[in-house]
Tab-separated table of C-alpha atoms in Angstrom:
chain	number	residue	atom	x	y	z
K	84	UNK	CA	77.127	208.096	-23.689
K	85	UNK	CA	76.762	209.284	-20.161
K	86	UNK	CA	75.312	207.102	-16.630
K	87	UNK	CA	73.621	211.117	-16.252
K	88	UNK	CA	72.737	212.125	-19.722
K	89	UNK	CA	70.689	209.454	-21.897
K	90	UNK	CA	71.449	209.298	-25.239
K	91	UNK	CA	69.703	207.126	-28.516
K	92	UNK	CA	72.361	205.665	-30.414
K	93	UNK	CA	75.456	203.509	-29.530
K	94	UNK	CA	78.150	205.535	-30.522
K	95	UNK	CA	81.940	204.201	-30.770
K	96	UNK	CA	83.302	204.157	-26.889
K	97	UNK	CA	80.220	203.956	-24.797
K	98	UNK	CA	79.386	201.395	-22.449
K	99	UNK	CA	76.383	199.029	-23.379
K	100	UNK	CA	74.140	196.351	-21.374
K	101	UNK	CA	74.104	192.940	-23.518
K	102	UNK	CA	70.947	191.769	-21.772
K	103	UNK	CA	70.091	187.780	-22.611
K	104	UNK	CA	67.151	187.481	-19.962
K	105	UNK	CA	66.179	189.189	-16.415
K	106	UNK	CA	69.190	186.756	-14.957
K	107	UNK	CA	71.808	187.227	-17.505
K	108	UNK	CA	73.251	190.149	-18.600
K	109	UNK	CA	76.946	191.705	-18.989
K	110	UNK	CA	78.727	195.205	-19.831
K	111	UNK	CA	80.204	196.022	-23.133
K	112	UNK	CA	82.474	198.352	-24.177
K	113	UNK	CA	81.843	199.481	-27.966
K	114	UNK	CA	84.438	199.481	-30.388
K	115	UNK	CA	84.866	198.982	-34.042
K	116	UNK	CA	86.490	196.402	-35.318
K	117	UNK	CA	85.660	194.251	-31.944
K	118	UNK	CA	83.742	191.058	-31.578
K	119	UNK	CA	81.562	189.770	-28.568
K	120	UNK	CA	80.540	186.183	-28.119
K	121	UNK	CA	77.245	184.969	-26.506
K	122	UNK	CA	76.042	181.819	-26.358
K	123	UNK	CA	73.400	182.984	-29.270
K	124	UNK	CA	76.692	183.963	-31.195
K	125	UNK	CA	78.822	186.543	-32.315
K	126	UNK	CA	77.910	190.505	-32.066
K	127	UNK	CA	79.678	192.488	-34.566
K	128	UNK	CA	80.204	196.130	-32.522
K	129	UNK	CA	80.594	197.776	-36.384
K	130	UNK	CA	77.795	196.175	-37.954
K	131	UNK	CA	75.521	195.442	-35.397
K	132	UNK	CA	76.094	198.018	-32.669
K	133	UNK	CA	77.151	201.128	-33.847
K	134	UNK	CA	74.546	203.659	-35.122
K	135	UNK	CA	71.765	201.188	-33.968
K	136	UNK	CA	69.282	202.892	-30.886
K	137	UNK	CA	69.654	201.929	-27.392
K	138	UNK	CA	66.895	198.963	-26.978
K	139	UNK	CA	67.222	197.385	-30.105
K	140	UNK	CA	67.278	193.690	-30.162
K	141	UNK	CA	70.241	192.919	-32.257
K	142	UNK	CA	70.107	188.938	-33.861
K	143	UNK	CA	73.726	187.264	-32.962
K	144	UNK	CA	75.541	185.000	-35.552
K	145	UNK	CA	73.435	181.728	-34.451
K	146	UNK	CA	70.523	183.672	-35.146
K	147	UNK	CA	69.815	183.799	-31.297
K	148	UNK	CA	69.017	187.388	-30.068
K	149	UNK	CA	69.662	190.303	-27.709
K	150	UNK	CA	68.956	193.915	-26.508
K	151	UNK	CA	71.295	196.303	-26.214
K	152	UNK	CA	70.245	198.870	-22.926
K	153	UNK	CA	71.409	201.555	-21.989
K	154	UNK	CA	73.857	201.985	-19.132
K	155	UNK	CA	72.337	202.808	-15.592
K	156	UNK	CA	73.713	203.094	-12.033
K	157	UNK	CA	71.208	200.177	-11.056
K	158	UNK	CA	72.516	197.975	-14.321
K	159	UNK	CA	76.046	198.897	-13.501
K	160	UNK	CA	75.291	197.393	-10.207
K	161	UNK	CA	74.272	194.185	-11.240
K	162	UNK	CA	77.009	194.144	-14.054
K	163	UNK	CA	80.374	195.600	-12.927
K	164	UNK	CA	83.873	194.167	-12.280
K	165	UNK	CA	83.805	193.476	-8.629
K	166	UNK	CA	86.802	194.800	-6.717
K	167	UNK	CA	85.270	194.847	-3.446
K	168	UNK	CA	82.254	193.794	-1.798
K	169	UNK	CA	79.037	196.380	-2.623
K	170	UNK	CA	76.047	198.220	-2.220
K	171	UNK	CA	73.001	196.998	-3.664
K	172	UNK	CA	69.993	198.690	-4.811
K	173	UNK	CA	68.332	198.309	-1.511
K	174	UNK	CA	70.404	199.653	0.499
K	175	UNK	CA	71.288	202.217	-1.933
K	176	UNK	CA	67.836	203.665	-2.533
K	177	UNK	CA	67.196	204.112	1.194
K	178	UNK	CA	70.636	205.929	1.976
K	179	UNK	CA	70.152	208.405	-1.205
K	180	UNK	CA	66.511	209.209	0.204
K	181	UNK	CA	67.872	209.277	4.258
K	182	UNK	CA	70.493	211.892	3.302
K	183	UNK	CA	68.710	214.215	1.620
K	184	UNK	CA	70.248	214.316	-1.736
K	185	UNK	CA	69.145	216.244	-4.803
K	186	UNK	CA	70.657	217.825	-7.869
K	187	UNK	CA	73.735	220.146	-6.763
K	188	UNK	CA	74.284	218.547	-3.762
K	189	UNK	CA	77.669	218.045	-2.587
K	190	UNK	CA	78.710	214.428	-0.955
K	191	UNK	CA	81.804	213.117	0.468
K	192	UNK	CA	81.885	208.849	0.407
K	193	UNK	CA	84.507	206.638	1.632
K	194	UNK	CA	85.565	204.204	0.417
K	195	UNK	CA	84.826	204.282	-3.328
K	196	UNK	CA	85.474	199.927	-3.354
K	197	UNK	CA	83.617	198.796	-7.000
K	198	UNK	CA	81.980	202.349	-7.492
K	199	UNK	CA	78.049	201.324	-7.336
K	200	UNK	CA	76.943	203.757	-5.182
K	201	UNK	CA	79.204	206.325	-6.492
K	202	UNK	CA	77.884	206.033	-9.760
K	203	UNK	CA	74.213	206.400	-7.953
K	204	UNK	CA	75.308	209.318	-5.880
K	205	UNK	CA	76.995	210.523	-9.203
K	206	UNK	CA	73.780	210.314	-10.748
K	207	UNK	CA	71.089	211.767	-8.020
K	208	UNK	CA	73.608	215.078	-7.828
K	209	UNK	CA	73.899	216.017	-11.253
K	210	UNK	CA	74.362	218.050	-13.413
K	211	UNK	CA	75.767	220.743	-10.806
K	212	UNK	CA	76.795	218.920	-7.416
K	213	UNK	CA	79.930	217.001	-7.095
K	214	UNK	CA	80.727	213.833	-5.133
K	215	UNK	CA	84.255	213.581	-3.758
K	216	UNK	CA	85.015	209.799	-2.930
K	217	UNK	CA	88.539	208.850	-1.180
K	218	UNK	CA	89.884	205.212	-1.793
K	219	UNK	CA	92.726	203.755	0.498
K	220	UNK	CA	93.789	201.382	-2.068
K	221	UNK	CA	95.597	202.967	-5.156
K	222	UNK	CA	94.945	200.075	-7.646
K	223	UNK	CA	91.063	201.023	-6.893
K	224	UNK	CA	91.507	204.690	-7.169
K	225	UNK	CA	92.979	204.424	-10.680
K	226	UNK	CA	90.603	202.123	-12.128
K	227	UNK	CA	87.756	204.235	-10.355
K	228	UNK	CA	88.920	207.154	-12.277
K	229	UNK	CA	89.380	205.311	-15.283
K	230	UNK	CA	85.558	204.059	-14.986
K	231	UNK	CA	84.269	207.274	-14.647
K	232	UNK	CA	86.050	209.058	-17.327
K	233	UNK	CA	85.008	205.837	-19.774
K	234	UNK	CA	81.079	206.332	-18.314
K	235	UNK	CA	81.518	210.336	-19.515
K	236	UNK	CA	81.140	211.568	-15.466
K	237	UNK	CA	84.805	212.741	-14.131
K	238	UNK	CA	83.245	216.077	-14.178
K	239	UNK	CA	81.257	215.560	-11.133
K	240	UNK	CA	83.631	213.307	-9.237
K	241	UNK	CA	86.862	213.640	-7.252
K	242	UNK	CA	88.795	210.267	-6.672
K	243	UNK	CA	91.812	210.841	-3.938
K	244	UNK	CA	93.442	207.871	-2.754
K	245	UNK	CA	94.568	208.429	0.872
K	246	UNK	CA	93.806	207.242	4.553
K	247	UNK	CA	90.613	208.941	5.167
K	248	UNK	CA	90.872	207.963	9.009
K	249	UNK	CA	94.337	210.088	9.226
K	250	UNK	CA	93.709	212.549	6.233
K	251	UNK	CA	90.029	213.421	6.120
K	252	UNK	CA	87.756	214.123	2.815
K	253	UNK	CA	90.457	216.929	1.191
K	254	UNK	CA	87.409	219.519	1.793
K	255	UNK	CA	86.274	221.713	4.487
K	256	UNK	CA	82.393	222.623	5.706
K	257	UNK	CA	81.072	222.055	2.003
K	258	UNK	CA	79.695	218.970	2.277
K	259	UNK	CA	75.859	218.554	2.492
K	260	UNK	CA	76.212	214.323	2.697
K	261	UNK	CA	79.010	212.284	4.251
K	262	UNK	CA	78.748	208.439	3.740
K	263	UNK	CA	81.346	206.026	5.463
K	264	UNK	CA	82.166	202.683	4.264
K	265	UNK	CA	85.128	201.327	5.881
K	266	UNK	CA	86.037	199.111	8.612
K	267	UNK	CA	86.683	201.391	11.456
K	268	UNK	CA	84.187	203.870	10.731
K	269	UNK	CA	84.398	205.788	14.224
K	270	UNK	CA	87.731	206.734	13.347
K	271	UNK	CA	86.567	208.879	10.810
K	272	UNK	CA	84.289	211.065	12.086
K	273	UNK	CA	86.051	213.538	12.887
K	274	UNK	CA	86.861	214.567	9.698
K	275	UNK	CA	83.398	213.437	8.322
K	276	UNK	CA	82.458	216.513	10.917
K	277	UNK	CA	84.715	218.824	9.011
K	278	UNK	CA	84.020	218.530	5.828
K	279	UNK	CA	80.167	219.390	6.161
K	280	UNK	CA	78.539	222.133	5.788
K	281	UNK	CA	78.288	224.885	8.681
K	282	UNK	CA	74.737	223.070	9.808
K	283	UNK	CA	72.606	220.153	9.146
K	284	UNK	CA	74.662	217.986	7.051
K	285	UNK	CA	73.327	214.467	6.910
K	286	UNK	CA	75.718	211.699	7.453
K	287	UNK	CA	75.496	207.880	7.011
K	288	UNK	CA	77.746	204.494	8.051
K	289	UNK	CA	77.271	201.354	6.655
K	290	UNK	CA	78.786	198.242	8.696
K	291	UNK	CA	78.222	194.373	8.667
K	292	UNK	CA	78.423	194.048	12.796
K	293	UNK	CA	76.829	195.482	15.209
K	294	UNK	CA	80.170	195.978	17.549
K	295	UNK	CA	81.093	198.328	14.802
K	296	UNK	CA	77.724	200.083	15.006
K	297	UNK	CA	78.263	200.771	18.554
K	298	UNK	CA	81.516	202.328	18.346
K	299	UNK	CA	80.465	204.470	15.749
K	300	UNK	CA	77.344	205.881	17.564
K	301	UNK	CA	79.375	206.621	20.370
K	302	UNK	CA	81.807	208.385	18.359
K	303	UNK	CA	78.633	210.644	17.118
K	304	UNK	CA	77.885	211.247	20.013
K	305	UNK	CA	81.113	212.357	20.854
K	306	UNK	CA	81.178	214.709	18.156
K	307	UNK	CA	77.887	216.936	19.080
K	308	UNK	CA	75.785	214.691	16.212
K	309	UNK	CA	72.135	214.403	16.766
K	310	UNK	CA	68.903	212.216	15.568
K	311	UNK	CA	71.575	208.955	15.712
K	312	UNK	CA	69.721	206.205	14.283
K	313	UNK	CA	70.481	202.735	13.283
K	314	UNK	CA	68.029	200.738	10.755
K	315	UNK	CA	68.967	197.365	8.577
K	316	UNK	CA	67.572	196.765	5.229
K	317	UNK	CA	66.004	192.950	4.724
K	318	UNK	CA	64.195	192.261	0.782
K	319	UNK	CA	61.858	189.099	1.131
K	320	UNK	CA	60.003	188.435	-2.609
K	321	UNK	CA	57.414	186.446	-3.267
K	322	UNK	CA	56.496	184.040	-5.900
K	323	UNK	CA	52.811	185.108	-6.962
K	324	UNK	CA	51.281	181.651	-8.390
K	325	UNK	CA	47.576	179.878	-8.525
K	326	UNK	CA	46.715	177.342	-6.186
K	327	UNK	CA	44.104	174.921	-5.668
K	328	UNK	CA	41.967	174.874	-2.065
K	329	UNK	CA	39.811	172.288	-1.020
K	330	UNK	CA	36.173	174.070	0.140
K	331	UNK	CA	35.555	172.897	3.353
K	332	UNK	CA	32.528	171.096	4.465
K	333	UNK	CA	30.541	172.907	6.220
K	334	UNK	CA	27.097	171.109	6.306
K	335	UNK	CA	23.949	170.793	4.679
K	336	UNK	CA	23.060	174.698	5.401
K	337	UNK	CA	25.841	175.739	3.678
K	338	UNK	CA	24.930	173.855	0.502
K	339	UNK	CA	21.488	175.160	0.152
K	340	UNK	CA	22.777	178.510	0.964
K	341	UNK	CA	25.767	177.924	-1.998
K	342	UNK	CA	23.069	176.746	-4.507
K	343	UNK	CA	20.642	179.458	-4.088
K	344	UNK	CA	23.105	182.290	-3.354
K	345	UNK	CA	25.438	181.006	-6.626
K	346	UNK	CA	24.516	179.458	-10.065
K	347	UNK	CA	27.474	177.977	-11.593
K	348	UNK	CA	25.575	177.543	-15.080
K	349	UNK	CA	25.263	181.262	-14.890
K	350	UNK	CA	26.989	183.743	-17.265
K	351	UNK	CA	27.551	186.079	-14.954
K	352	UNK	CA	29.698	183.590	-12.603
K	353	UNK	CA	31.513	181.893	-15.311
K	354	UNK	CA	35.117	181.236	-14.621
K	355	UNK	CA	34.555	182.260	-11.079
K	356	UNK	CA	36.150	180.564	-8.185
K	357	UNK	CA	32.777	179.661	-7.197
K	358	UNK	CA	32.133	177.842	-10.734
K	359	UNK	CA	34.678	175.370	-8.961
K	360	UNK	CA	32.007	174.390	-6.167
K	361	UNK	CA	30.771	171.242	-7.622
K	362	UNK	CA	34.591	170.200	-8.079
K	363	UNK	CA	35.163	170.906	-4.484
K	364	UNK	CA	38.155	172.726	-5.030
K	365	UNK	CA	38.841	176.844	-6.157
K	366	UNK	CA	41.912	178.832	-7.463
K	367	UNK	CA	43.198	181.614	-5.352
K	368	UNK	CA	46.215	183.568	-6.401
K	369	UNK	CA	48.924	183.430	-3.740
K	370	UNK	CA	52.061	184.945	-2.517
K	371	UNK	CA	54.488	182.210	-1.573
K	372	UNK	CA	58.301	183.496	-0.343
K	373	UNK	CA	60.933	182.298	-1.627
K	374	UNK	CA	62.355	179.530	0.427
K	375	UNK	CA	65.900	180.927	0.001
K	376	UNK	CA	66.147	184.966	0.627
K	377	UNK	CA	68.807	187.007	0.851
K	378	UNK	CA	69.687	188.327	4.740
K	379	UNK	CA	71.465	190.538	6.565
K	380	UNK	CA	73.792	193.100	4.001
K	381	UNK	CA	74.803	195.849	6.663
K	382	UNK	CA	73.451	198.223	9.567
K	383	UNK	CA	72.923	201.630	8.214
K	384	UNK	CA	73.556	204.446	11.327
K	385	UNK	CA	72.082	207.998	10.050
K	386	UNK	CA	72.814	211.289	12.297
K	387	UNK	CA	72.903	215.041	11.403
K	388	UNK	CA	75.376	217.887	12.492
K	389	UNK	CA	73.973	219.773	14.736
C-alpha cells in the first residue's frame, strides 16, 4: 500500500479508510491478529480485512456494515491524528495548481505540522520529484517520518527538524516550489530565495492575519520577487431541495392566456410545473446555503523569483 501507487488488496501493514457514511469515517492500520470496534461491531483485520479488495463492504459482528477505501491524501485529510492546525482540500487544491507542480518537481514546505499537504505535495510530484519539508518541533518530525515510511512514501520526502527562519531548507537553487507555513513567514524568505531554482521558482505563504500578510509582501519585495499576490479561499455549499411557489395573480389575461397556451390534462405536460396551475402553487428546485458555513482559513500570498 502506497498514498502514490494504488493497489487492490489489503495486505498486512497498510493503512485503510473504515468509512461508516459521508460524515464518519476513521484510519486503520492492518494487522493480524487485531480487532477494530464500530458501533456496527467488531472487524476482524485476519478474517475480514486481509486479502479482501479495496472497496469491499465488509459486514461487522452486529451484522452492521462497512467499506474499506483506499488511502488518499484528501481521506488522510479528513482522517489523520491532528498535531497541528491544517490545510484543507480547498486551500490545498488551489496552492498545488498556483505553484506549478507536476510529476518530478522539486518542493521545499515549512512547516510539515499534521502532514496533509505534504502527503498532497507528496502525491502531485511523484514518482521522480522529491519534497523536502523542515519541522521546528522534533516530536512532529519523528512521527512525520514515521507516517510516511508506514504510508510506503519516505522515498520522495526529506523530514529535517530545524529552525527554518535561522537554518534555511538544507538545499540550494533546486527548488522549483517553496511553501511557508509558519508564524513569521517574512523571516524566511531569505532562504526560501536560496533554495530555488536559478529562475522562476514559484513560492507560496499561508497566514491567518493580514498584519502577517503585509510583512511578508514586503519582505518579497525586498528580495527582488515579482507577480506578489494575495487571494483567500471562502467554500459556501448549498442545499439543493424542492420547494413550493405560490403563482402569482396576475389577472384575467393571464388566465386565458395559461389555459389556451397550457393543457394540464395533456400528456405531453404531465408532471410539469405547470400541471400545478389549478393548485396555485409549482415545484422549483432550489439552491438554499447553508445557514452555518465555514469562513476565513488563511490568506494565501503567491510571488515568483525573478
Amino acid at each position: 500500500m502506497s498514498f502514490v501507487e494504488y493497489g487492490d488488496t489489503i495486505k498486512d501493514g497498510d493503512t485503510a479508510i473504515v468509512f461508516l457514511g459521508h460524515e464518519s469515517m476513521f484510519p486503520v492500520k492492518v494487522q493480524h491478529g487485531t480487532v477494530t470496534q464500530t458501533k456496527y461491531g467488531v472487524i476482524r483485520h485476519s478474517t475480514d480485512l486481509i486479502g479482501k479488495k479495496y472497496g469491499s463492504k465488509v459486514t461487522c459482528s452486529k451484522g452492521g456494515w462497512v467499506f474499506i477505501l483506499h488511502p488518499t491524501p484528501e481521506l488522510w485529510t479528513m482522517n489523520l491524528p491532528h498535531r497541528t492546525q491544517i490545510l484543507y482540500s480547498t486551500d490545498i487544491s488551489i496552492i498545488t495548481m498556483m505553484l506549478e507542480l507536476k510529476p518530478g518537481s522539486i518542493v521545499c514546505e515549512s512547516g510539515t505540522g499534521s502532514g496533509s499537504l505534504s502527503h498532497a505535495l507528496i502525491r502531485t510530484v511523484a514518482p521522480t520529484g522529491h519534497l523536502y519539508t523542515v519541522e521546528f518541533h522534533q516530536q512532529r518530525a519523528e512521527k512525520a517520518r514515521e507516517e510516511f515510511r508506514e504510508h510506503g512514501v519516505e522515498h520522495l520526502v526529506t523530514v529535517t527538524n530545524q529552525d527554518v527562519c535561522k537554518n534555511g531548507f538544507g538545499v540550494t537553487n533546486i527548488a522549483d516550489a517553496v511553501f511557508l507555513d509558519i508564524p513569521s513567514p517574512w523571516e524566511a524568505i531569505g532562504h526560501a530565495k536560496s533554495a530555488l531554482k536559478a529562475e522562476g521558482g514559484r513560492i507560496c505563504s499561508f497566514s491567518p492575519c493580514i498584519e502577517q500578510v503585509q510583512r511578508t509582501c514586503l519582505a518579497m519585495e525586498e528580495y527582488g520577487f515579482t507577480e506578489i499576490n494575495t487571494l483567500e479561499i471562502l467554500l459556501r455549499v448549498y442545499n439543493v431541495r424542492t420547494v413550493s411557489l405560490q403563482i402569482p395573480d396576475l389577472g384575467k389575461a393571464a388566465e386565458d392566456n395559461s389555459s389556451t397556451v397550457f393543457d394540464s390534462s395533456s400528456p405531453s405536460h404531465q408532471g410539469s410545473p405547470c400541471a400545478n396551475l389549478q393548485q396555485g402553487t409549482v415545484q422549483f428546485k432550489s439552491g438554499v446555503p447553508l445557514r452555518e458555513v465555514v469562513g476565513h482559513t488563511g490568506y494565501l500570498t503567491f510571488a515568483t523569483k525573478s
